[in-house]
Coordinates of C-alpha atoms in Angstrom, one line a residue:
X1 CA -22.1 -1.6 -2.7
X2 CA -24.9 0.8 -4.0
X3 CA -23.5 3.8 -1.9
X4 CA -25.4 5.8 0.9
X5 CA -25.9 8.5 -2.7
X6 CA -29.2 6.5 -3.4
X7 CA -31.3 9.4 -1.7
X8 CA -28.3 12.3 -3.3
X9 CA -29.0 10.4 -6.3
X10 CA -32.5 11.7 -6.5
X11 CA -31.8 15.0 -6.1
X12 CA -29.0 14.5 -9.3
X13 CA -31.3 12.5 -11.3
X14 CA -33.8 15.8 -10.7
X15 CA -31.1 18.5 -11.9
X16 CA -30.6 19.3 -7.8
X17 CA -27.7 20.4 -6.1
X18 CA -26.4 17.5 -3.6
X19 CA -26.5 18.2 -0.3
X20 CA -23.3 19.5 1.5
X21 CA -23.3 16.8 4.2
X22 CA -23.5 13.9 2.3
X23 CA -20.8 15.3 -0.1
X24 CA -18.1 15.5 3.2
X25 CA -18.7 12.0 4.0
X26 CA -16.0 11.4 1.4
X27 CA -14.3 13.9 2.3
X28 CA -11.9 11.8 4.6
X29 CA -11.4 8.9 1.7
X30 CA -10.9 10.9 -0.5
X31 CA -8.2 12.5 1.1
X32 CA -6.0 9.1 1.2
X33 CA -6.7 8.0 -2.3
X34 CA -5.4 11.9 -3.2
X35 CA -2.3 11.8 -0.9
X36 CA -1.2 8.0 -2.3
X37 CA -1.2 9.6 -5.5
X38 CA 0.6 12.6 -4.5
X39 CA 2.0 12.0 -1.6
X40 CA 4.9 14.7 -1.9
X41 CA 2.1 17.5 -2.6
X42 CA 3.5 18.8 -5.6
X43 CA 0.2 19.5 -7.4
X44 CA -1.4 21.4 -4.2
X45 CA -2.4 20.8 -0.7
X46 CA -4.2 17.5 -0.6
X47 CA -7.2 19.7 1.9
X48 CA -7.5 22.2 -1.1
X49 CA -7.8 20.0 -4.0
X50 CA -10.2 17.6 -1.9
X51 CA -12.1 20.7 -1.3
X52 CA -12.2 22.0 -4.9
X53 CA -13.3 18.7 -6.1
X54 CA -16.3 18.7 -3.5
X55 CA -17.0 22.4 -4.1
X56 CA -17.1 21.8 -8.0
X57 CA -19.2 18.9 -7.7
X58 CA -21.5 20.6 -5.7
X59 CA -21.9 23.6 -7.1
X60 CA -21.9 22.6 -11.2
X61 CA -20.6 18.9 -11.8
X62 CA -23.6 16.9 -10.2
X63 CA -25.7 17.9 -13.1
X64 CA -23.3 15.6 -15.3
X65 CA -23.7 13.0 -13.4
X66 CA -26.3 10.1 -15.8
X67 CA -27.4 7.2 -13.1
X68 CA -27.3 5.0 -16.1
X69 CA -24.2 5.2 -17.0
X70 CA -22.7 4.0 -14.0
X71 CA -22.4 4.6 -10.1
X72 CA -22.2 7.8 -8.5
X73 CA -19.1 6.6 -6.9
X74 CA -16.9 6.3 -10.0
X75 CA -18.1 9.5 -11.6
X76 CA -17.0 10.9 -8.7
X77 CA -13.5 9.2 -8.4
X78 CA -13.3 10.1 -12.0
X79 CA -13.6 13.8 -11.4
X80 CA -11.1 13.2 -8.7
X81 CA -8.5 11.6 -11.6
X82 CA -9.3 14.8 -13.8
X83 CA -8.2 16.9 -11.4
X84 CA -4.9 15.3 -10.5
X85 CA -4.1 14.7 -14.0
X86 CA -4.6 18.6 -14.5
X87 CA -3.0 19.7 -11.9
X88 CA 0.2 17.2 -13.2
X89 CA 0.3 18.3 -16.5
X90 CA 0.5 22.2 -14.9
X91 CA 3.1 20.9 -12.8
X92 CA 5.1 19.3 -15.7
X93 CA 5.0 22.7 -17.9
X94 CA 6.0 24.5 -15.0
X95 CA 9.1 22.2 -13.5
X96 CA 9.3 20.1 -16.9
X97 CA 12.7 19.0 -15.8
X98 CA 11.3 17.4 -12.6
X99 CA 10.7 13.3 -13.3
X100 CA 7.0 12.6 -11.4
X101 CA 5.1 9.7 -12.4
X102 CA 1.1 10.5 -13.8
X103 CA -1.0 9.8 -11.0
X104 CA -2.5 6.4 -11.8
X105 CA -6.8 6.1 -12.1
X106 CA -8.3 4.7 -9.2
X107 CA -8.4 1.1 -8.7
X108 CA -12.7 -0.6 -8.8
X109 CA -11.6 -2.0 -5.3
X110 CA -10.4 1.9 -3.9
X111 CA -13.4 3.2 -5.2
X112 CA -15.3 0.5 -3.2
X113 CA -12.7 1.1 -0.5
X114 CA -13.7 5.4 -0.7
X115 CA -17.7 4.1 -0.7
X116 CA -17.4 2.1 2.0
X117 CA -15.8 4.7 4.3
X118 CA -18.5 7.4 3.5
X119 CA -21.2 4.8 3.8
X120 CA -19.5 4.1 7.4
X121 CA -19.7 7.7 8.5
X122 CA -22.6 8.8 6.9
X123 CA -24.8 6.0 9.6
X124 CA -22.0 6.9 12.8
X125 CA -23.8 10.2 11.8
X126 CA -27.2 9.3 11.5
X127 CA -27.0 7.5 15.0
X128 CA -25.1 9.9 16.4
X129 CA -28.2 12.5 15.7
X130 CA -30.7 10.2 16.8
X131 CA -29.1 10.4 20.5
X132 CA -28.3 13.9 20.7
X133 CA -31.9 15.0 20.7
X134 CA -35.4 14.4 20.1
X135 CA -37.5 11.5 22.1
X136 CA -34.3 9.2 22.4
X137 CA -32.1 11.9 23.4
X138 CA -29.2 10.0 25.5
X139 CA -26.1 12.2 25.9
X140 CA -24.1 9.2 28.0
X141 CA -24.4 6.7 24.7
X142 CA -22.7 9.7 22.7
X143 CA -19.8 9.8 25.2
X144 CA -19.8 6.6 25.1
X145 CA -19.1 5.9 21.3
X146 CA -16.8 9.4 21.4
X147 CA -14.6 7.4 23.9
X148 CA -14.0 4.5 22.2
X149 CA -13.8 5.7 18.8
X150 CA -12.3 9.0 18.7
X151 CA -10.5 9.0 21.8
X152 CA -9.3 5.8 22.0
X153 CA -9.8 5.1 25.5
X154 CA -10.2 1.2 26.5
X155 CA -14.0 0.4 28.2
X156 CA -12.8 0.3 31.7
X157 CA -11.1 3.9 30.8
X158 CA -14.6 5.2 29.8
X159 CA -16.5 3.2 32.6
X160 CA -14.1 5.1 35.0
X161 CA -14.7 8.4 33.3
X162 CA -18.7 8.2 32.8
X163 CA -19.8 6.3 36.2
X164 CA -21.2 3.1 34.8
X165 CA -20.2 -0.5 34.7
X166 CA -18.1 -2.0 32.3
X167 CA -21.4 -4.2 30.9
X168 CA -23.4 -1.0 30.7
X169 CA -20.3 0.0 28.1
X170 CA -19.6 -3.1 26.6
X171 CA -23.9 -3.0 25.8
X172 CA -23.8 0.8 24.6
X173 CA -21.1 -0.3 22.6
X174 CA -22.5 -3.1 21.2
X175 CA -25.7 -1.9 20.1
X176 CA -24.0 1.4 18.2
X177 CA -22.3 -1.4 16.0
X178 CA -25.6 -3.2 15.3
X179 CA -27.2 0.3 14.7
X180 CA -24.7 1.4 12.6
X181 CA -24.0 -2.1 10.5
X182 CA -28.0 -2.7 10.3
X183 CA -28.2 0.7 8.6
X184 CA -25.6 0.0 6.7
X185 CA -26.4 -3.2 5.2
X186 CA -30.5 -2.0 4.8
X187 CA -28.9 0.3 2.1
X188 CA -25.7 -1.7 0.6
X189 CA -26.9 -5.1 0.7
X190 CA -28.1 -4.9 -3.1
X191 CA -31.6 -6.8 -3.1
X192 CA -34.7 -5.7 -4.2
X193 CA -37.2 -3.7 -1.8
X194 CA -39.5 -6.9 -2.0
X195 CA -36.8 -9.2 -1.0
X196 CA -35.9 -7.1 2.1
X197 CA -39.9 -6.1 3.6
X198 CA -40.0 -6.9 7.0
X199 CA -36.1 -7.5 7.1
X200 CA -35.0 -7.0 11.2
X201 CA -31.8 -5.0 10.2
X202 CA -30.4 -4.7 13.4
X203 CA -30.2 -8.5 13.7
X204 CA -28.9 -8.6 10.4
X205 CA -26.1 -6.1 11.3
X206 CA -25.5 -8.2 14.8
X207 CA -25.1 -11.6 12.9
X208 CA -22.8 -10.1 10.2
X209 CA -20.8 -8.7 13.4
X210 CA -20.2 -11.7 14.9
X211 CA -18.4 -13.5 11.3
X212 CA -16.7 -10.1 10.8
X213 CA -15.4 -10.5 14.8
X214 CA -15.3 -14.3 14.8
X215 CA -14.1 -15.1 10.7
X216 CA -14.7 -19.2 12.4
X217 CA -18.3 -18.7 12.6
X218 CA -19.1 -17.5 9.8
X219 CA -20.4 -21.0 8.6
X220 CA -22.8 -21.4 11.6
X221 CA -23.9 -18.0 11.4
X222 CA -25.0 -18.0 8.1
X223 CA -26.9 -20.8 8.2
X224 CA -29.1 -19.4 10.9
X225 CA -30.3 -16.9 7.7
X226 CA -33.1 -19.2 6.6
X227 CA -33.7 -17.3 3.1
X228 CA -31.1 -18.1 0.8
X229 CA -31.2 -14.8 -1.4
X230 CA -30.2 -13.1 1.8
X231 CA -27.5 -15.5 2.4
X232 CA -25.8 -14.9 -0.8
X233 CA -26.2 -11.7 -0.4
X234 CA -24.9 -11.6 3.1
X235 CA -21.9 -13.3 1.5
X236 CA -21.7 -11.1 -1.2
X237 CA -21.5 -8.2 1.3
X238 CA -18.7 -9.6 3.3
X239 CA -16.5 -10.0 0.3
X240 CA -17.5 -6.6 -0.7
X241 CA -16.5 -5.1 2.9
X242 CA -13.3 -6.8 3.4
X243 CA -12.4 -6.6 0.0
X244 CA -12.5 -2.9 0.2
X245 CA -10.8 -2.7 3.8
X246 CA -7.7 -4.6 2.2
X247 CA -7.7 -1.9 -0.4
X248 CA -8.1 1.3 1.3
X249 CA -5.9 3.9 -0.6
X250 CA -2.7 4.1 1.8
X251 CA -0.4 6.9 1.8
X252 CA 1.7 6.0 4.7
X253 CA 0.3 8.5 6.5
X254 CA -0.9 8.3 10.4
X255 CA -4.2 8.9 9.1
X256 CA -4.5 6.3 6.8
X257 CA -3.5 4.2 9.8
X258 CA -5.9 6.3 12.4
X259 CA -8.6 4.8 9.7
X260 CA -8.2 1.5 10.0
X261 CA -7.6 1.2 13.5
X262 CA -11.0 2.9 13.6
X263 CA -13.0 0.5 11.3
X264 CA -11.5 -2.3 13.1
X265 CA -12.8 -0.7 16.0
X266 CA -16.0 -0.2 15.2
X267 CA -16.9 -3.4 14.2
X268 CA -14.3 -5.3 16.1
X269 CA -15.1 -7.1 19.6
X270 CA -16.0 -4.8 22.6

């Protein structure tokens, strides 16, 4: 996946400072992959080095960062692995008689697992601040979404709550996941711009949906993509996504397992 750091990318490429928002969409991945590393916390709180690492990044790293030596993603992972393998060398000079294993570098399918996550959040927030003001201003589809997703509450729960029918929340519902898998795949799905003008990317989003929700229909759905670029590139997407979701760092923790349940949430069935 080419990461949601396309536009952050610009401002890196022009000797810019990254914006703060973008940079706390990995916030939350990043956390896992440092607490499977660590997860006794002997070289810090995994908060404060996840902070550092941002803060560093932001203010004096980025200009580092060459687009053509890789993606943004591994550089950043890679500053990630620096900073654990400092902090476990300070740890080893100053308990040397304590036996902790070097944190191992991050796997190509975490760091696709840590892109996918920020990519995920980065459009819940996009749509989430296209309702919350301006001409399409919709508080309801906000609580909506907040039910499901962060509160966990079932749709009859959240029908109960808000005063609607349980079709007005299975729709709400099933639109935000079109919304936020369209824009998701308009910016990850790795074509050209010329192979993608014109592209309905909501539709696109709904169709990949319905393989991701129904794995048996995956051969009828993709047939109904008449171009065949897109196709394989639909298909390369969907072993890309649930490649990474099978390799999501896991530290054991509730979190870790709060995630999940989350992604399969989102673009589970309503």
């Amino acid at each position: 996946m080419t990461g949601f750091w396309h536009s952050t990318c610009s401002a890196l490429r022009d000797g810019r400072e990254p914006g703060w928002t973008a940079l706390q969409n990995y916030r939350e991945p990043l956390l896992l992959l440092v607490r499977s590393r660590d997860p006794q916390g002997n070289f810090g709180d995994p908060e404060d080095i996840v902070h550092e690492v941002l803060l560093k990044l932001k203010e004096q790293l980025y200009a580092r960062y060459d687009a053509s030596r890789g993606r943004f993603r591994n550089f950043l992972c890679g500053i990630v692995r620096i900073e654990l393998l400092n902090r476990w060398k300070a740890h080893r000079r100053l308990v040397p008689l304590t036996d902790i294993v070097e944190p191992a570098a991050p796997t190509p399918q975490e760091v696709s697992a840590v892109d996918l996550v920020a990519e995920i959040l980065d459009s819940l927030q996009k749509w989430h601040q296209r309702f919350l003001r301006g001409s399409e201003r919709d508080p309801q589809r906000i609580y909506v979404v907040a039910g499901r997703l962060i509160r966990g509450l079932d749709n009859r729960a959240i029908a109960q709550r808000e005063g609607i029918s349980l079709a007005g929340v299975k729709r709400i519902l099933a639109d935000m996941r079109d919304d936020v898998l369209g824009d998701i795949l308009a910016r990850t799905i790795g074509l050209d711009e010329q192979d993608t003008l014109g592209l309905a990317w909501r539709r696109l989003g709904r169709t990949v949906r319905q393989i991701l929700r129904q794995p048996r229909s995956r051969a009828n759905a993709l047939a109904e993509i008449a171009d065949p670029v897109l196709r394989k590139a639909v298909l390369r997407w969907l072993d890309s996504y649930e490649g990474a979701l099978r390799s999501l760092p896991d530290d054991g923790s509730s979190q870790a397992s709060e995630l999940k349940a989350g992604l399969e949430v989102l673009f589970g069935d309503v």
